[in-house]
Structure formats: structure tokens, C-alpha cells
Amino acid sequence: MPNYPPQQHQDDHREHMIKVINTYPLAMLVSVKDNVPLISHLPLIYSEGKLIGHLDKYNPQAELLKDNNDVTVIFSGPQCYISPSIYSTTQLPTWNYIRVHIKGKVNEIKDEKTIKQSMIEMTSFVEAPDHKYILEPDNPRMAQFINYVRGFEIDITHWEGKFKLSQDKKPSDIESAKNELIRANQESIKAFLDEVF
């Protein structure tokens, strides 16, 4: 019986997965309570084998982000439909994508100074490299905001990189698929935003 997922679509290079996390930090965070999944979308920062974040304390998922509970986190990189028309060989339609699946144990960060520092570091990270805005520790809005958030950190126990990028094709077709991924993402973002805004 063949292996699933196909090995050529799995990337176990930790550096590649960290690059996805750092480039696309908005994650889907999944917890389960009474067999019902709870899902939040929020940015997470990778630091020394952990993912660090915060969310609104009134979010129902906040109560699950502690006590070494299990969580799953999904980071989404670029994706698009690949038409057989882009290949120099005969192929079928497919969909290419980059995703990183993380499993881990989550614990609450209770110390207010640590939560503030994580918010400062997150802002610094996403403002890089230009740093047009710096979140200062004594920012009065943050002093008010801190009472409405729960901080947490996830100890990563399992990594899975899903890089489906036409790796089973010949080199020129792989390059065509890469170029299509770039082209399609640029065009689809513009078309979508022009329509909804």
C-alpha cells in the first residue's frame, strides 16, 4: 500500500517550516473541548522551540490555552490551482500549497510583564525590517489592553511540513509550477481586494 501523504510533498527541514511561520505568522489555532473543535486565527511568534501569542480573554478558547492541554496549529503559505496548460508534459489539474502543521502543549502566561514583553516582541517582529512603529512598554493603551488578554506559549511536540509544489514533475515543469504560484497569488489577491473593497 502506498504511503500517504506522498513523501515528496512532505518537508521535514525545520528551517523551511520556521521560514513559513516567520513569513506567514497568522495561524489557525485548534483546541478540542467535548469533541468540539474551537478555532482562533491569530499571529504567533516562534522563539526557541515555542510558539508565543495572546488572545482576547473572552474568547471561549482562552480557557483551553493552559494546563499543558493539547493544541494543533496550522500556518498557511501560498496556494493556487495548477492548470495542466502550464506544463510542457501531459498532466492532470492539481492544487499546490505550503502548510505547516504543529502539535504542542499549551500553557498560560500569567505574568503581566511577560505578556507585555511578548506583545512588544511581536510588534517588533512584524514591523521588521523598517520598524515604522515601536510599541513602548509604557504605552497607556497597552496598560488598559493588558487586562483583556490571555497570554500563552506552546511547547512544540510535533512538526509537519506540507509542501506540495509539483516535486514529482520534471525540473522545467517544477519551475513552471513555481512561477504559476507566484503569478496566481499576485493576481488573485488584487482581483479579490478590488471586488470586496
Coordinates of N, CA and C in Angstrom, one line a residue:
M1 N 0.9 -1.2 0.0 CA 0.0 0.0 0.0 C 0.9 1.3 0.0
P2 N 0.6 2.3 -0.8 CA 1.4 3.5 -0.9 C 1.3 4.3 0.4
N3 N 2.4 5.0 0.6 CA 2.4 5.9 1.8 C 1.6 7.1 1.5
Y4 N 0.9 7.6 2.6 CA 0.2 8.9 2.5 C 0.5 9.7 3.7
P5 N 0.8 11.0 3.6 CA 0.9 11.7 2.3 C 2.2 11.3 1.5
P6 N 2.2 11.5 0.2 CA 3.4 11.2 -0.6 C 4.6 11.9 0.0
Q7 N 5.7 11.1 0.1 CA 6.9 11.7 0.8 C 7.4 12.9 0.1
Q8 N 7.3 13.0 -1.3 CA 7.8 14.2 -2.0 C 7.1 15.4 -1.6
H9 N 5.9 15.3 -1.0 CA 5.1 16.5 -0.6 C 5.3 16.9 0.8
Q10 N 6.2 16.1 1.5 CA 6.5 16.4 2.9 C 7.8 17.0 3.0
D11 N 8.0 18.0 3.8 CA 9.3 18.7 4.0 C 9.6 18.7 5.5
D12 N 10.6 17.9 5.9 CA 10.9 17.8 7.3 C 12.0 18.7 7.7
H13 N 12.4 19.6 6.8 CA 13.5 20.5 7.2 C 12.9 21.6 8.1
R14 N 13.4 21.6 9.4 CA 12.9 22.5 10.4 C 13.0 24.0 9.9
E15 N 14.2 24.3 9.3 CA 14.4 25.7 8.8 C 13.4 26.1 7.8
H16 N 12.9 25.2 7.0 CA 11.9 25.6 6.0 C 10.6 25.9 6.7
M17 N 10.3 25.1 7.7 CA 9.0 25.3 8.4 C 9.0 26.6 9.2
I18 N 10.2 26.8 9.8 CA 10.3 28.1 10.6 C 10.2 29.3 9.7
K19 N 10.7 29.2 8.5 CA 10.6 30.2 7.5 C 9.1 30.5 7.1
V20 N 8.3 29.4 7.0 CA 6.9 29.6 6.7 C 6.3 30.3 7.9
I21 N 6.5 29.9 9.1 CA 6.0 30.5 10.3 C 6.3 32.0 10.4
N22 N 7.6 32.3 10.1 CA 8.1 33.7 10.2 C 7.5 34.6 9.1
T23 N 7.3 34.0 7.9 CA 6.8 34.7 6.8 C 5.2 34.9 6.8
Y24 N 4.6 33.9 7.3 CA 3.1 33.9 7.4 C 2.7 33.6 8.9
P25 N 2.9 34.5 9.8 CA 2.7 34.2 11.2 C 1.2 34.1 11.6
L26 N 0.3 34.5 10.8 CA -1.2 34.3 11.2 C -1.5 32.9 11.1
A27 N -1.8 32.3 12.3 CA -2.0 30.9 12.4 C -3.5 30.5 12.7
M28 N -3.9 29.3 12.4 CA -5.1 28.7 12.8 C -4.8 27.9 14.1
L29 N -5.3 28.3 15.2 CA -5.1 27.6 16.5 C -6.3 26.7 16.8
V30 N -6.1 25.4 17.0 CA -7.2 24.5 17.2 C -7.1 23.8 18.5
S31 N -8.2 23.9 19.3 CA -8.3 23.1 20.6 C -9.6 22.3 20.5
V32 N -9.7 21.3 21.3 CA -10.9 20.5 21.3 C -11.4 20.4 22.7
K33 N -12.8 20.7 22.8 CA -13.4 20.5 24.1 C -14.7 19.8 23.9
D34 N -14.9 18.7 24.6 CA -16.1 17.8 24.5 C -16.3 17.4 23.0
N35 N -15.2 17.0 22.4 CA -15.3 16.6 20.9 C -15.7 17.7 20.0
V36 N -15.7 18.9 20.4 CA -16.0 20.1 19.5 C -14.7 20.9 19.3
P37 N -14.3 21.1 18.1 CA -13.1 22.0 17.9 C -13.4 23.4 18.1
L38 N -12.5 24.1 18.7 CA -12.6 25.6 18.9 C -11.4 26.1 18.1
I39 N -11.6 27.1 17.2 CA -10.6 27.6 16.3 C -10.5 29.1 16.4
S40 N -9.3 29.6 16.5 CA -9.0 31.0 16.5 C -7.9 31.3 15.5
H41 N -8.0 32.5 14.9 CA -7.0 32.9 13.9 C -6.2 34.1 14.5
L42 N -4.9 33.9 14.7 CA -4.1 34.9 15.4 C -2.6 34.7 15.1
P43 N -1.9 35.8 15.2 CA -0.4 35.7 14.9 C 0.3 35.0 16.0
L44 N 1.2 34.2 15.7 CA 2.1 33.6 16.7 C 3.5 33.8 16.3
I45 N 4.4 33.9 17.3 CA 5.8 34.2 17.1 C 6.6 32.9 17.5
Y46 N 7.5 32.5 16.7 CA 8.3 31.3 17.1 C 9.6 31.8 17.8
S47 N 9.9 31.2 18.9 CA 11.1 31.5 19.7 C 11.5 30.3 20.5
E48 N 12.7 29.8 20.2 CA 13.4 28.7 20.9 C 12.5 27.5 21.2
G49 N 11.9 27.0 20.1 CA 11.1 25.8 20.2 C 9.7 26.0 20.7
K50 N 9.3 27.3 20.9 CA 7.9 27.6 21.4 C 7.2 28.5 20.4
L51 N 5.9 28.5 20.5 CA 5.1 29.5 19.8 C 4.4 30.3 20.9
I52 N 4.5 31.7 20.7 CA 4.0 32.6 21.8 C 3.0 33.5 21.2
G53 N 1.9 33.7 21.9 CA 0.8 34.5 21.5 C -0.1 35.0 22.6
H54 N -1.1 35.7 22.2 CA -2.1 36.2 23.2 C -3.5 36.3 22.4
L55 N -4.6 36.2 23.2 CA -5.9 36.4 22.6 C -6.8 37.0 23.6
D56 N -8.0 37.5 23.1 CA -9.0 38.1 24.0 C -9.4 37.1 25.1
K57 N -9.4 37.6 26.3 CA -9.7 36.7 27.4 C -11.2 36.2 27.4
Y58 N -12.0 36.9 26.6 CA -13.4 36.4 26.4 C -13.6 35.4 25.3
N59 N -12.6 35.2 24.6 CA -12.6 34.1 23.5 C -12.8 32.8 24.3
P60 N -13.8 32.0 23.9 CA -14.1 30.7 24.6 C -12.9 29.8 24.6
Q61 N -12.0 29.9 23.6 CA -10.8 29.1 23.5 C -9.8 29.4 24.6
A62 N -9.9 30.6 25.1 CA -8.9 31.1 26.1 C -8.8 30.1 27.3
E63 N -9.9 29.6 27.7 CA -10.0 28.7 28.9 C -9.2 27.4 28.6
L64 N -9.0 27.0 27.3 CA -8.3 25.8 27.0 C -6.8 26.0 26.8
L65 N -6.4 27.2 26.8 CA -4.9 27.5 26.5 C -4.1 27.6 27.8
K66 N -4.1 26.4 28.5 CA -3.4 26.3 29.8 C -3.3 24.8 30.2
D67 N -2.7 24.6 31.3 CA -2.7 23.2 31.9 C -2.1 22.2 31.0
N68 N -1.2 22.6 30.1 CA -0.5 21.6 29.3 C -1.5 20.9 28.3
N69 N -2.5 21.6 28.0 CA -3.5 21.0 27.0 C -2.9 20.8 25.6
D70 N -3.5 19.9 24.9 CA -3.0 19.7 23.5 C -3.6 20.7 22.6
V71 N -2.8 21.2 21.6 CA -3.3 22.1 20.6 C -2.7 21.7 19.3
T72 N -3.4 22.1 18.2 CA -2.8 22.0 16.9 C -2.8 23.4 16.3
V73 N -1.7 23.7 15.5 CA -1.6 25.0 14.9 C -1.3 24.8 13.4
I74 N -1.9 25.5 12.6 CA -1.7 25.4 11.1 C -1.3 26.8 10.6
F75 N -0.1 26.8 10.0 CA 0.4 28.0 9.3 C 0.2 27.8 7.8
S76 N -0.4 28.8 7.1 CA -0.7 28.7 5.7 C 0.2 29.6 4.9
G77 N 1.0 29.0 4.0 CA 1.7 29.7 3.0 C 0.9 29.9 1.7
P78 N 1.6 30.2 0.6 CA 0.9 30.4 -0.7 C 0.2 29.1 -1.2
Q79 N -0.8 29.3 -2.0 CA -1.5 28.2 -2.6 C -2.2 28.6 -3.9
C80 N -2.4 27.7 -4.8 CA -3.1 28.0 -6.0 C -3.4 26.8 -6.8
Y81 N -4.4 26.9 -7.7 CA -4.7 25.9 -8.7 C -3.6 25.8 -9.7
I82 N -3.2 24.6 -10.2 CA -2.2 24.5 -11.2 C -2.9 23.8 -12.4
S83 N -3.0 24.6 -13.5 CA -3.6 24.1 -14.7 C -2.6 23.2 -15.5
P84 N -3.0 22.1 -16.1 CA -2.1 21.3 -16.9 C -1.5 22.2 -18.1
S85 N -2.1 23.3 -18.4 CA -1.6 24.1 -19.5 C -0.2 24.7 -19.3
I86 N 0.2 24.8 -18.0 CA 1.5 25.4 -17.7 C 2.6 24.5 -17.9
Y87 N 2.4 23.2 -18.0 CA 3.4 22.2 -18.1 C 3.8 21.9 -19.5
S88 N 5.0 21.4 -19.7 CA 5.5 21.0 -21.0 C 5.2 19.6 -21.3
T89 N 4.7 18.9 -20.2 CA 4.3 17.5 -20.3 C 2.8 17.3 -20.1
T90 N 2.3 16.2 -20.4 CA 0.9 15.9 -20.2 C 0.6 15.6 -18.7
Q91 N -0.2 16.4 -18.1 CA -0.5 16.2 -16.6 C -2.0 16.4 -16.4
L92 N -2.4 16.2 -15.2 CA -3.8 16.5 -14.8 C -3.8 17.7 -13.9
P93 N -5.0 18.4 -13.7 CA -5.1 19.5 -12.8 C -4.7 19.1 -11.4
T94 N -4.2 20.1 -10.7 CA -3.9 19.9 -9.3 C -3.9 21.2 -8.5
W95 N -3.7 21.1 -7.2 CA -3.6 22.3 -6.4 C -2.3 22.2 -5.6
N96 N -1.5 23.3 -5.7 CA -0.2 23.3 -4.9 C -0.4 24.2 -3.7
Y97 N 0.3 23.9 -2.7 CA 0.2 24.7 -1.4 C 1.4 24.4 -0.5
I98 N 1.5 25.4 0.4 CA 2.5 25.2 1.5 C 1.8 25.4 2.8
R99 N 1.9 24.4 3.7 CA 1.3 24.4 5.0 C 2.3 23.9 6.0
V100 N 2.2 24.3 7.3 CA 2.9 23.7 8.4 C 2.0 23.4 9.5
H101 N 2.0 22.1 9.9 CA 1.1 21.7 11.0 C 2.0 21.4 12.2
I102 N 1.6 22.0 13.3 CA 2.3 21.9 14.5 C 1.4 21.3 15.6
K103 N 1.9 20.4 16.4 CA 1.2 20.0 17.6 C 2.0 20.3 18.8
G104 N 1.3 20.6 19.9 CA 2.1 21.0 21.1 C 1.2 21.0 22.3
K105 N 1.9 21.4 23.4 CA 1.3 21.5 24.7 C 1.3 23.0 25.1
V106 N 0.1 23.5 25.5 CA 0.0 24.9 25.7 C -0.1 25.2 27.2
N107 N 0.5 26.3 27.6 CA 0.4 26.8 29.0 C 0.2 28.3 29.0
E108 N -0.6 28.7 30.0 CA -0.9 30.2 30.1 C 0.3 30.9 30.6
I109 N 0.4 32.1 30.1 CA 1.4 33.1 30.6 C 0.6 34.0 31.5
K110 N 0.9 34.0 32.8 CA 0.1 34.8 33.7 C 0.8 36.1 34.1
D111 N 2.1 36.2 34.0 CA 2.9 37.4 34.4 C 2.6 38.5 33.4
E112 N 2.1 39.6 33.9 CA 1.7 40.7 33.1 C 2.9 41.3 32.3
K113 N 4.0 41.4 33.0 CA 5.2 41.9 32.3 C 5.7 41.0 31.2
T114 N 5.6 39.7 31.3 CA 5.9 38.8 30.3 C 5.0 38.9 29.1
I115 N 3.7 39.1 29.4 CA 2.7 39.3 28.3 C 3.0 40.5 27.6
K116 N 3.3 41.6 28.3 CA 3.6 42.9 27.6 C 4.8 42.8 26.8
Q117 N 5.8 42.1 27.3 CA 7.1 41.9 26.5 C 6.8 41.1 25.3
S118 N 6.0 40.1 25.4 CA 5.7 39.3 24.2 C 4.9 40.1 23.1
M119 N 4.1 41.0 23.6 CA 3.4 41.9 22.6 C 4.3 42.9 22.0
I120 N 5.3 43.4 22.7 CA 6.3 44.3 22.2 C 7.2 43.5 21.2
E121 N 7.6 42.3 21.5 CA 8.4 41.5 20.6 C 7.6 41.1 19.3
M122 N 6.3 40.8 19.5 CA 5.5 40.5 18.3 C 5.4 41.7 17.4
T123 N 5.2 42.9 18.0 CA 5.1 44.1 17.2 C 6.4 44.4 16.5
S124 N 7.5 44.2 17.2 CA 8.8 44.5 16.6 C 9.1 43.5 15.4
F125 N 8.7 42.2 15.6 CA 8.9 41.2 14.6 C 8.1 41.5 13.3
V126 N 6.8 41.9 13.5 CA 6.0 42.1 12.3 C 6.3 43.5 11.7
E127 N 6.9 44.4 12.4 CA 7.3 45.7 11.8 C 8.6 45.6 11.1
A128 N 9.4 44.6 11.3 CA 10.7 44.5 10.7 C 10.6 44.4 9.2
P129 N 11.5 44.9 8.4 CA 12.8 45.5 8.9 C 12.7 47.0 9.1
D130 N 11.7 47.6 8.7 CA 11.6 49.1 8.7 C 11.3 49.7 10.1
H131 N 10.6 49.0 10.9 CA 10.2 49.4 12.3 C 9.6 50.9 12.2
K132 N 8.5 51.1 11.5 CA 7.9 52.4 11.4 C 7.1 52.7 12.7
Y133 N 6.8 51.6 13.4 CA 6.1 51.8 14.7 C 6.8 51.0 15.8
I134 N 7.0 51.5 16.9 CA 7.6 50.8 18.1 C 6.6 50.8 19.2
L135 N 6.2 49.7 19.7 CA 5.3 49.6 20.9 C 6.2 49.7 22.1
E136 N 5.9 50.8 22.8 CA 6.7 51.1 24.0 C 6.1 50.4 25.3
P137 N 6.9 50.0 26.2 CA 6.4 49.3 27.4 C 5.4 50.2 28.2
D138 N 5.6 51.5 28.2 CA 4.7 52.4 29.0 C 3.6 53.0 28.2
N139 N 3.3 52.4 27.0 CA 2.2 52.8 26.2 C 0.9 52.7 27.0
P140 N 0.2 53.9 27.2 CA -1.0 53.8 28.1 C -2.2 52.9 27.5
R141 N -2.3 52.8 26.2 CA -3.3 51.9 25.7 C -3.0 50.5 26.0
M142 N -1.7 50.1 26.0 CA -1.4 48.7 26.3 C -1.7 48.5 27.8
A143 N -1.5 49.4 28.6 CA -1.8 49.3 30.0 C -3.2 48.9 30.2
Q144 N -4.1 49.5 29.4 CA -5.5 49.2 29.5 C -5.9 47.8 28.9
F145 N -5.2 47.6 27.7 CA -5.5 46.4 26.9 C -5.1 45.1 27.6
I146 N -4.0 45.2 28.4 CA -3.4 44.0 29.0 C -4.5 43.3 29.9
N147 N -5.4 44.0 30.4 CA -6.5 43.4 31.3 C -7.5 42.5 30.5
Y148 N -7.4 42.6 29.2 CA -8.4 41.9 28.3 C -7.8 40.8 27.5
V149 N -6.5 40.5 27.8 CA -5.9 39.4 27.0 C -5.4 38.3 27.9
R150 N -5.2 37.1 27.3 CA -4.6 36.0 27.9 C -3.3 35.7 27.1
G151 N -2.2 35.6 27.8 CA -1.0 35.2 27.1 C -0.8 33.7 27.2
F152 N -0.1 33.1 26.2 CA 0.1 31.6 26.3 C 1.4 31.3 25.5
E153 N 1.9 30.1 25.8 CA 3.0 29.6 25.0 C 2.8 28.1 24.7
I154 N 3.2 27.7 23.5 CA 3.0 26.3 23.1 C 4.4 25.7 22.9
D155 N 4.6 24.6 23.7 CA 5.8 23.8 23.5 C 5.5 22.9 22.4
I156 N 6.3 23.0 21.3 CA 6.1 22.2 20.1 C 6.6 20.7 20.4
T157 N 5.6 19.8 20.1 CA 6.0 18.4 20.2 C 6.1 17.7 18.9
H158 N 5.5 18.3 17.8 CA 5.5 17.6 16.5 C 5.4 18.6 15.4
W159 N 6.3 18.5 14.4 CA 6.3 19.3 13.2 C 5.9 18.5 12.0
E160 N 5.2 19.2 11.1 CA 4.9 18.5 9.8 C 4.8 19.6 8.7
G161 N 5.7 19.5 7.7 CA 5.7 20.5 6.6 C 5.1 19.8 5.4
K162 N 4.1 20.5 4.9 CA 3.3 20.0 3.7 C 3.6 21.0 2.6
F163 N 4.6 20.6 1.7 CA 5.0 21.5 0.6 C 4.7 20.8 -0.7
K164 N 3.4 21.0 -1.1 CA 3.0 20.3 -2.4 C 3.3 21.3 -3.5
L165 N 4.4 21.1 -4.2 CA 4.9 22.0 -5.2 C 5.3 21.4 -6.5
S166 N 4.5 20.4 -6.9 CA 4.8 19.7 -8.2 C 6.2 19.0 -8.2
Q167 N 6.7 18.5 -7.0 CA 8.0 18.0 -6.9 C 8.1 16.7 -7.7
D168 N 7.0 16.0 -8.1 CA 7.1 14.8 -8.8 C 7.2 15.0 -10.3
K169 N 7.3 16.2 -10.8 CA 7.4 16.5 -12.2 C 8.9 16.8 -12.6
K170 N 9.1 16.9 -13.9 CA 10.5 17.2 -14.4 C 10.9 18.6 -14.0
P171 N 12.2 18.9 -13.9 CA 12.6 20.2 -13.4 C 12.0 21.4 -14.1
S172 N 11.8 21.4 -15.4 CA 11.2 22.5 -16.1 C 9.7 22.7 -15.7
D173 N 9.0 21.6 -15.4 CA 7.6 21.7 -15.0 C 7.5 22.2 -13.6
I174 N 8.5 21.8 -12.7 CA 8.6 22.3 -11.4 C 8.7 23.8 -11.4
E175 N 9.6 24.3 -12.2 CA 9.9 25.7 -12.3 C 8.6 26.4 -12.8
S176 N 7.9 25.8 -13.8 CA 6.7 26.4 -14.3 C 5.6 26.5 -13.2
A177 N 5.5 25.5 -12.4 CA 4.6 25.5 -11.2 C 4.9 26.6 -10.2
K178 N 6.2 26.7 -10.0 CA 6.6 27.8 -9.0 C 6.3 29.2 -9.6
N179 N 6.5 29.4 -10.8 CA 6.2 30.7 -11.4 C 4.7 30.9 -11.4
E180 N 3.9 29.8 -11.6 CA 2.4 30.0 -11.6 C 1.9 30.3 -10.2
L181 N 2.6 29.7 -9.2 CA 2.2 30.0 -7.8 C 2.4 31.5 -7.5
I182 N 3.5 32.0 -8.0 CA 3.8 33.4 -7.8 C 2.8 34.3 -8.5
R183 N 2.6 34.0 -9.8 CA 1.7 34.8 -10.6 C 0.3 34.8 -10.1
A184 N -0.2 33.5 -9.8 CA -1.6 33.4 -9.4 C -1.9 34.1 -8.1
N185 N -0.9 34.0 -7.2 CA -1.2 34.7 -5.9 C -1.2 36.2 -6.0
Q186 N -0.3 36.8 -6.8 CA -0.3 38.2 -7.0 C -1.6 38.7 -7.7
E187 N -2.1 37.9 -8.7 CA -3.3 38.3 -9.5 C -4.5 38.1 -8.6
S188 N -4.6 37.0 -7.9 CA -5.8 36.7 -7.2 C -6.0 37.6 -6.0
I189 N -5.0 38.0 -5.4 CA -5.1 39.0 -4.3 C -5.6 40.3 -4.8
K190 N -5.1 40.8 -5.9 CA -5.6 42.1 -6.4 C -7.0 42.0 -6.9
A191 N -7.4 40.9 -7.6 CA -8.8 40.8 -8.1 C -9.7 40.6 -6.9
F192 N -9.4 39.9 -5.9 CA -10.2 39.7 -4.7 C -10.4 41.1 -4.0
L193 N -9.3 41.8 -3.7 CA -9.4 43.0 -3.0 C -10.2 44.1 -3.8
D194 N -10.0 44.1 -5.1 CA -10.8 45.0 -5.9 C -12.3 44.8 -5.8
E195 N -12.6 43.5 -5.6 CA -14.0 43.2 -5.6 C -14.7 43.4 -4.2
V196 N -13.9 43.2 -3.1 CA -14.6 43.3 -1.8 C -14.3 44.6 -1.2
F197 N -13.4 45.5 -1.7 CA -13.2 46.8 -1.1 C -13.6 47.9 -2.1

